[in-house]
């Protein structure tokens, strides 16, 4: 895998530097395999995939990596150790050359920082891993990197006065898993379950953090019981692993979600640390359309009330006209207020 690295052209007034390293680290989940892109490769000498080492605090061990050159010319490579990381999406990754080294990357010692591998051949690269005496027990991860020299690319002009040259650097690595003997602690902390709606897709996010000292492999499901028109259970994306001290955002997506919903989502997460639950209320609707509908309903009700009021007044007026007679006088058999008064006096 290759990624371009941009360098500025020094003869121009304004320059932009954009750097990146190509990394082939088996950072995605799936079956383990040797790290080989058909041109260069690196693998353990005595294992098929990665290094798996176990040591006591204060102990050391020697191991050997095999670097393969499948080209017809010798290649000179940088070699250096780094620490392992868990990406926010749950994939395994190896740190960059400039990142601080506090674990495996700091404990590995190589005979040389640069190697030359003959054409169409393999080269043994021995290293020594020494665990400091005060190292806490648990799982640690890192890797051994081989890095090719930059291959200069073409220079292009950006914005009229900025030159960018795209160089290519190839970086590959083999993982080193280390278990330091001692009491294992398996602990996984859950963050707040949250959700976000975009169109007819609702995305649920559950942050999890490995607070123990062993590598964990969590899985999680989401229960949407009681939702109208929705599936009752979803599966979260499963991370490859979570290294001790690392955090991962697990996500589940509900496609074709109902346009209006008011309910709860209950996440169940299971790992070597046990089973736990977390819940969140979910209330959403197309508020703009609901607001317009409510306004139209108010207008309709108000109009109906005014119409009913007009009809009642019209009926009273018609009744009064009918009682007044055709000449506008009250009917002769009608008892007027003055007649009622005389009758009372009598």
CSV table of C-alpha atoms in Angstrom, one decimal:
chain,number,residue,atom,x,y,z
A,1,UNK,CA,0.0,0.0,0.0
A,2,UNK,CA,1.4,3.4,-0.9
A,3,UNK,CA,0.4,6.9,0.0
A,4,UNK,CA,1.9,10.0,-1.6
A,5,UNK,CA,3.9,12.4,0.5
A,6,UNK,CA,3.9,16.0,-0.7
A,7,UNK,CA,7.1,18.2,-0.5
A,8,UNK,CA,7.4,21.9,-1.4
A,9,UNK,CA,9.3,23.2,-4.4
A,10,UNK,CA,11.8,25.6,-2.8
A,11,UNK,CA,12.1,28.0,-5.7
A,12,UNK,CA,8.5,29.3,-5.3
A,13,UNK,CA,7.5,32.0,-2.8
A,14,UNK,CA,4.8,29.9,-1.1
A,15,UNK,CA,5.1,26.2,-0.4
A,16,UNK,CA,2.9,23.7,1.3
A,17,UNK,CA,4.2,20.5,2.9
A,18,UNK,CA,1.8,17.5,3.3
A,19,UNK,CA,3.4,14.3,4.6
A,20,UNK,CA,2.1,10.7,4.9
A,21,UNK,CA,3.6,7.3,5.2
A,22,UNK,CA,2.3,4.2,3.4
A,23,UNK,CA,1.6,1.5,6.0
A,24,UNK,CA,0.8,-2.2,5.5
A,25,UNK,CA,0.2,-3.5,9.0
A,26,UNK,CA,-2.7,-5.9,8.8
A,27,UNK,CA,-4.6,-3.3,10.7
A,28,UNK,CA,-8.0,-4.7,9.7
A,29,UNK,CA,-9.9,-7.6,11.2
A,30,UNK,CA,-9.6,-11.0,9.4
A,31,UNK,CA,-7.4,-14.1,9.3
A,32,UNK,CA,-3.8,-13.5,10.3
A,33,UNK,CA,-1.2,-13.7,7.5
A,34,UNK,CA,2.4,-12.8,6.8
A,35,UNK,CA,3.0,-9.2,5.9
A,36,UNK,CA,4.0,-9.2,2.2
A,37,UNK,CA,2.9,-7.0,-0.6
A,38,UNK,CA,4.7,-8.9,-3.4
A,39,UNK,CA,7.6,-6.6,-3.4
A,40,UNK,CA,8.8,-6.5,0.2
A,41,UNK,CA,7.7,-8.6,3.2
A,42,UNK,CA,8.4,-9.1,6.9
A,43,UNK,CA,7.4,-12.0,9.1
A,44,UNK,CA,8.5,-13.9,12.2
A,45,UNK,CA,11.1,-16.6,11.7
A,46,UNK,CA,9.2,-19.2,13.7
A,47,UNK,CA,5.6,-18.2,13.5
A,48,UNK,CA,3.2,-17.9,10.6
A,49,UNK,CA,1.7,-14.5,11.4
A,50,UNK,CA,2.9,-12.4,14.4
A,51,UNK,CA,5.3,-12.6,17.3
A,52,UNK,CA,3.7,-13.9,20.4
A,53,UNK,CA,6.0,-13.6,23.4
A,54,UNK,CA,5.6,-14.2,27.2
A,55,UNK,CA,8.1,-12.8,29.7
A,56,UNK,CA,8.4,-12.0,33.4
A,57,UNK,CA,9.2,-8.5,34.5
A,58,UNK,CA,13.0,-8.0,34.2
A,59,UNK,CA,13.4,-10.8,31.7
A,60,UNK,CA,14.5,-10.7,28.1
A,61,UNK,CA,14.3,-12.8,24.9
A,62,UNK,CA,15.9,-12.9,21.5
A,63,UNK,CA,13.8,-13.2,18.3
A,64,UNK,CA,14.3,-13.0,14.6
A,65,UNK,CA,12.3,-11.4,11.8
A,66,UNK,CA,12.6,-12.4,8.2
A,67,UNK,CA,12.6,-9.5,5.6
A,68,UNK,CA,12.0,-10.6,2.0
A,69,UNK,CA,13.0,-8.7,-1.1
A,70,UNK,CA,11.1,-10.0,-4.2
A,71,UNK,CA,12.7,-7.5,-6.6
A,72,UNK,CA,15.7,-7.9,-9.0
A,73,UNK,CA,17.7,-5.2,-7.2
A,74,UNK,CA,19.0,-4.8,-3.6
A,75,UNK,CA,17.0,-2.6,-1.3
A,76,UNK,CA,18.1,-0.6,1.7
A,77,UNK,CA,15.5,-0.2,4.4
A,78,UNK,CA,15.1,1.6,7.7
A,79,UNK,CA,14.1,-0.7,10.6
A,80,UNK,CA,12.7,0.4,13.9
A,81,UNK,CA,10.3,-0.8,16.6
A,82,UNK,CA,7.0,1.0,17.5
A,83,UNK,CA,4.2,0.6,20.0
A,84,UNK,CA,0.8,-0.8,19.0
A,85,UNK,CA,-2.5,1.1,19.1
A,86,UNK,CA,-6.2,0.6,18.8
A,87,UNK,CA,-7.8,2.9,16.3
A,88,UNK,CA,-11.1,4.6,17.2
A,89,UNK,CA,-12.8,2.2,14.9
A,90,UNK,CA,-11.3,-0.9,16.6
A,91,UNK,CA,-8.6,-1.9,14.2
A,92,UNK,CA,-5.0,-2.6,15.2
A,93,UNK,CA,-2.4,-0.1,14.1
A,94,UNK,CA,1.3,0.5,14.6
A,95,UNK,CA,2.4,4.0,15.7
A,96,UNK,CA,4.5,6.2,13.5
A,97,UNK,CA,8.3,6.6,13.7
A,98,UNK,CA,8.0,9.9,15.6
A,99,UNK,CA,5.4,8.8,18.1
A,100,UNK,CA,6.6,8.4,21.8
A,101,UNK,CA,7.5,4.8,22.7
A,102,UNK,CA,6.6,3.6,26.1
A,103,UNK,CA,6.0,-0.2,25.7
A,104,UNK,CA,7.2,-2.7,23.2
A,105,UNK,CA,8.6,0.0,20.9
A,106,UNK,CA,10.9,1.1,23.8
A,107,UNK,CA,11.9,-2.4,24.8
A,108,UNK,CA,13.1,-3.8,21.4
A,109,UNK,CA,16.7,-3.3,20.4
A,110,UNK,CA,18.0,-3.9,16.9
A,111,UNK,CA,21.6,-4.5,15.8
A,112,UNK,CA,21.2,-1.7,13.2
A,113,UNK,CA,18.8,1.0,12.2
A,114,UNK,CA,19.2,0.2,8.5
A,115,UNK,CA,19.5,-3.0,6.5
A,116,UNK,CA,20.2,-3.9,2.9
A,117,UNK,CA,18.4,-6.9,1.5
A,118,UNK,CA,19.9,-8.6,-1.6
A,119,UNK,CA,17.8,-9.0,-4.7
A,120,UNK,CA,15.3,-11.9,-4.6
A,121,UNK,CA,16.4,-13.1,-1.2
A,122,UNK,CA,15.5,-13.1,2.5
A,123,UNK,CA,17.5,-11.4,5.3
A,124,UNK,CA,17.3,-12.3,9.0
A,125,UNK,CA,16.9,-9.4,11.3
A,126,UNK,CA,17.5,-10.4,14.9
A,127,UNK,CA,16.3,-8.2,17.8
A,128,UNK,CA,16.2,-8.4,21.6
A,129,UNK,CA,13.2,-7.6,23.7
A,130,UNK,CA,13.9,-6.7,27.4
A,131,UNK,CA,11.1,-6.1,29.8
A,132,UNK,CA,11.9,-3.5,32.6
A,133,UNK,CA,11.8,-5.0,36.1
A,134,UNK,CA,9.0,-2.7,37.3
A,135,UNK,CA,6.7,-3.4,34.4
A,136,UNK,CA,3.1,-4.1,35.5
A,137,UNK,CA,1.7,-7.4,34.3
A,138,UNK,CA,-0.6,-7.6,31.3
A,139,UNK,CA,-0.8,-7.6,27.6
A,140,UNK,CA,1.4,-5.2,25.5
A,141,UNK,CA,1.6,-4.8,21.7
A,142,UNK,CA,3.9,-3.3,19.2
A,143,UNK,CA,5.7,-4.1,16.0
A,144,UNK,CA,8.8,-4.0,13.9
A,145,UNK,CA,8.8,-1.7,10.9
A,146,UNK,CA,10.7,-1.8,7.6
A,147,UNK,CA,10.6,1.5,5.7
A,148,UNK,CA,11.8,2.1,2.1
A,149,UNK,CA,13.5,5.3,1.0
A,150,UNK,CA,11.2,8.0,-0.5
A,151,UNK,CA,10.6,7.7,-4.2
A,152,UNK,CA,10.4,11.1,-5.8
A,153,UNK,CA,7.3,12.0,-7.7
A,154,UNK,CA,6.4,14.7,-10.2
A,155,UNK,CA,6.1,18.3,-9.1
A,156,UNK,CA,2.8,20.1,-9.7
A,157,UNK,CA,1.8,23.8,-9.2
A,158,UNK,CA,-1.1,24.6,-6.9
A,159,UNK,CA,-2.7,28.0,-6.7
A,160,UNK,CA,-0.3,29.5,-9.2
A,161,UNK,CA,2.6,30.0,-6.8
A,162,UNK,CA,2.8,26.8,-4.7
A,163,UNK,CA,4.6,23.7,-5.9
A,164,UNK,CA,3.9,20.3,-4.5
A,165,UNK,CA,6.0,17.2,-5.2
A,166,UNK,CA,4.4,13.8,-4.4
A,167,UNK,CA,6.9,11.4,-3.0
A,168,UNK,CA,6.1,7.8,-2.1
A,169,UNK,CA,7.3,6.1,1.1
A,170,UNK,CA,6.5,2.4,1.7
A,171,UNK,CA,6.2,1.2,5.3
A,172,UNK,CA,5.4,-2.3,6.5
A,173,UNK,CA,5.3,-3.9,9.9
A,174,UNK,CA,4.9,-7.2,11.7
A,175,UNK,CA,3.1,-7.2,15.1
A,176,UNK,CA,4.7,-8.2,18.4
A,177,UNK,CA,2.3,-9.3,21.1
A,178,UNK,CA,3.8,-9.5,24.6
A,179,UNK,CA,2.3,-10.9,27.8
A,180,UNK,CA,4.1,-9.9,31.0
A,181,UNK,CA,3.4,-12.5,33.6
A,182,UNK,CA,1.3,-11.5,36.6
A,183,UNK,CA,-2.4,-11.1,37.7
A,184,UNK,CA,-4.7,-10.5,34.8
A,185,UNK,CA,-7.4,-7.8,35.2
A,186,UNK,CA,-10.2,-7.7,32.7
A,187,UNK,CA,-12.2,-4.6,32.8
A,188,UNK,CA,-14.2,-2.6,30.3
A,189,UNK,CA,-15.8,0.8,30.9
A,190,UNK,CA,-18.8,1.9,28.9
A,191,UNK,CA,-19.4,5.5,27.9
A,192,UNK,CA,-22.8,7.1,27.2
A,193,UNK,CA,-24.8,5.5,24.4
A,194,UNK,CA,-25.7,8.2,21.9
A,195,UNK,CA,-27.6,8.4,18.6
A,196,UNK,CA,-27.7,10.6,15.5
A,197,UNK,CA,-30.3,10.7,12.8
A,198,UNK,CA,-29.5,11.5,9.2
A,199,UNK,CA,-32.4,11.0,6.8
A,200,UNK,CA,-33.8,7.6,7.3
A,201,UNK,CA,-30.6,6.3,9.0
A,202,UNK,CA,-30.1,6.4,12.8
A,203,UNK,CA,-26.5,5.7,14.0
A,204,UNK,CA,-25.9,4.6,17.5
A,205,UNK,CA,-22.4,5.1,19.1
A,206,UNK,CA,-21.1,3.4,22.2
A,207,UNK,CA,-17.7,4.4,23.5
A,208,UNK,CA,-15.8,1.7,25.3
A,209,UNK,CA,-12.5,1.8,27.1
A,210,UNK,CA,-10.3,-1.1,28.2
A,211,UNK,CA,-9.4,-0.3,31.8
A,212,UNK,CA,-7.8,-3.7,32.5
A,213,UNK,CA,-4.5,-5.1,31.5
A,214,UNK,CA,-5.5,-7.7,29.0
A,215,UNK,CA,-6.5,-7.5,25.3
A,216,UNK,CA,-10.3,-7.6,25.0
A,217,UNK,CA,-12.6,-8.6,22.1
A,218,UNK,CA,-16.0,-7.1,22.8
A,219,UNK,CA,-19.2,-7.7,20.8
A,220,UNK,CA,-22.4,-5.8,21.3
A,221,UNK,CA,-26.1,-5.8,20.3
A,222,UNK,CA,-28.8,-3.1,20.3
A,223,UNK,CA,-32.3,-3.9,21.4
A,224,UNK,CA,-35.0,-1.7,19.8
A,225,UNK,CA,-38.0,-3.5,21.3
A,226,UNK,CA,-41.2,-1.5,21.1
A,227,UNK,CA,-40.1,0.6,18.1
A,228,UNK,CA,-42.8,1.0,15.5
A,229,UNK,CA,-41.7,-0.3,12.1
A,230,UNK,CA,-38.1,-1.0,13.3
A,231,UNK,CA,-36.0,-4.1,13.6
A,232,UNK,CA,-35.9,-5.4,17.2
A,233,UNK,CA,-32.2,-6.0,17.3
A,234,UNK,CA,-29.1,-4.6,15.7
A,235,UNK,CA,-25.4,-5.7,15.8
A,236,UNK,CA,-22.7,-3.2,16.6
A,237,UNK,CA,-19.6,-3.2,14.4
A,238,UNK,CA,-17.2,-5.6,16.0
A,239,UNK,CA,-13.7,-4.3,16.7
A,240,UNK,CA,-10.8,-6.5,16.1
A,241,UNK,CA,-9.5,-6.0,19.6
A,242,UNK,CA,-9.1,-3.3,22.3
A,243,UNK,CA,-5.6,-3.0,23.7
A,244,UNK,CA,-5.2,-2.1,27.4
A,245,UNK,CA,-5.8,1.6,28.0
A,246,UNK,CA,-7.3,2.2,24.5
A,247,UNK,CA,-10.8,3.4,23.6
A,248,UNK,CA,-13.0,2.4,20.7
A,249,UNK,CA,-16.3,3.8,19.4
A,250,UNK,CA,-18.6,0.9,18.6
A,251,UNK,CA,-21.4,1.8,16.1
A,252,UNK,CA,-24.7,0.3,15.0
A,253,UNK,CA,-26.9,1.6,12.2
A,254,UNK,CA,-30.6,1.4,11.7
A,255,UNK,CA,-31.5,1.8,8.0
A,256,UNK,CA,-35.0,2.9,6.8
A,257,UNK,CA,-35.8,4.1,10.3
A,258,UNK,CA,-39.4,5.2,11.0
A,259,UNK,CA,-39.9,9.0,10.4
A,260,UNK,CA,-41.2,9.5,13.9
A,261,UNK,CA,-40.0,7.6,16.9
A,262,UNK,CA,-40.2,7.8,20.7
A,263,UNK,CA,-38.7,4.9,22.6
A,264,UNK,CA,-35.5,3.5,24.1
A,265,UNK,CA,-32.4,1.7,22.8
A,266,UNK,CA,-30.7,-0.9,25.1
A,267,UNK,CA,-27.2,-1.9,24.3
A,268,UNK,CA,-25.7,-5.2,25.6
A,269,UNK,CA,-22.0,-5.6,25.4
A,270,UNK,CA,-20.1,-8.8,26.1
A,271,UNK,CA,-16.4,-9.4,26.4
A,272,UNK,CA,-13.8,-11.3,28.4
A,273,UNK,CA,-14.7,-8.8,31.2
A,274,UNK,CA,-18.3,-10.0,31.3
A,275,UNK,CA,-21.6,-8.5,30.2
A,276,UNK,CA,-23.0,-5.0,30.7
A,277,UNK,CA,-25.9,-2.9,29.6
A,278,UNK,CA,-26.5,0.8,28.8
A,279,UNK,CA,-29.6,2.5,27.6
A,280,UNK,CA,-30.6,5.8,25.9
A,281,UNK,CA,-34.0,7.4,25.1
A,282,UNK,CA,-34.7,8.1,21.5
A,283,UNK,CA,-37.2,10.7,20.5
A,284,UNK,CA,-37.1,12.3,17.0
A,285,UNK,CA,-39.6,13.5,14.4
A,286,UNK,CA,-39.6,15.8,11.4
A,287,UNK,CA,-40.1,18.8,13.6
A,288,UNK,CA,-40.4,21.3,10.8
A,289,UNK,CA,-43.3,19.4,9.2
A,290,UNK,CA,-44.9,18.7,12.5
A,291,UNK,CA,-44.7,22.5,13.3
A,292,UNK,CA,-46.3,23.4,9.9
A,293,UNK,CA,-49.0,20.7,10.5
A,294,UNK,CA,-49.7,22.1,14.0
A,295,UNK,CA,-50.0,25.6,12.6
A,296,UNK,CA,-52.4,24.5,9.9
A,297,UNK,CA,-54.4,22.6,12.5
A,298,UNK,CA,-54.6,25.8,14.7
A,299,UNK,CA,-55.7,27.8,11.7
A,300,UNK,CA,-58.3,25.2,10.8
A,301,UNK,CA,-59.7,25.1,14.3
A,302,UNK,CA,-59.8,28.9,14.6
A,303,UNK,CA,-61.6,29.1,11.2
A,304,UNK,CA,-64.1,26.5,12.2
A,305,UNK,CA,-64.8,28.3,15.5
A,306,UNK,CA,-65.3,31.6,13.7
A,307,UNK,CA,-67.6,30.0,11.2
A,308,UNK,CA,-69.7,28.4,13.9
A,309,UNK,CA,-69.9,31.7,15.8
A,310,UNK,CA,-71.1,33.4,12.6
A,311,UNK,CA,-73.7,30.8,12.0
A,312,UNK,CA,-75.0,31.1,15.6
A,313,UNK,CA,-75.3,34.9,15.3
A,314,UNK,CA,-77.0,34.6,11.9
A,315,UNK,CA,-79.6,32.2,13.4
A,316,UNK,CA,-80.3,34.5,16.3
A,317,UNK,CA,-80.8,37.4,13.9
A,318,UNK,CA,-83.1,35.4,11.7
A,319,UNK,CA,-85.1,34.3,14.7
A,320,UNK,CA,-85.5,37.9,15.9
A,321,UNK,CA,-86.7,39.0,12.4
A,322,UNK,CA,-89.2,36.2,12.4
A,323,UNK,CA,-90.6,37.3,15.8
A,324,UNK,CA,-90.9,40.9,14.7
A,325,UNK,CA,-93.3,40.1,11.9
A,326,UNK,CA,-93.5,41.4,8.3
A,327,UNK,CA,-94.2,45.1,9.3
A,328,UNK,CA,-91.4,45.1,11.8
A,329,UNK,CA,-93.9,45.3,14.7
A,330,UNK,CA,-94.1,42.7,17.5
A,331,UNK,CA,-97.0,40.2,17.1
A,332,UNK,CA,-100.4,41.2,18.7
A,333,UNK,CA,-100.4,38.1,20.9
A,334,UNK,CA,-97.0,38.9,22.1
A,335,UNK,CA,-96.7,40.1,25.7
A,336,UNK,CA,-94.6,43.2,25.8
A,337,UNK,CA,-92.5,44.3,28.8
A,338,UNK,CA,-94.9,47.2,29.5
A,339,UNK,CA,-97.9,44.8,29.6
A,340,UNK,CA,-96.1,42.6,32.1
A,341,UNK,CA,-95.7,45.6,34.3
A,342,UNK,CA,-99.4,46.6,34.2
A,343,UNK,CA,-100.5,43.1,35.0
A,344,UNK,CA,-98.2,43.1,38.1
A,345,UNK,CA,-99.7,46.5,39.2
A,346,UNK,CA,-103.3,45.2,38.8
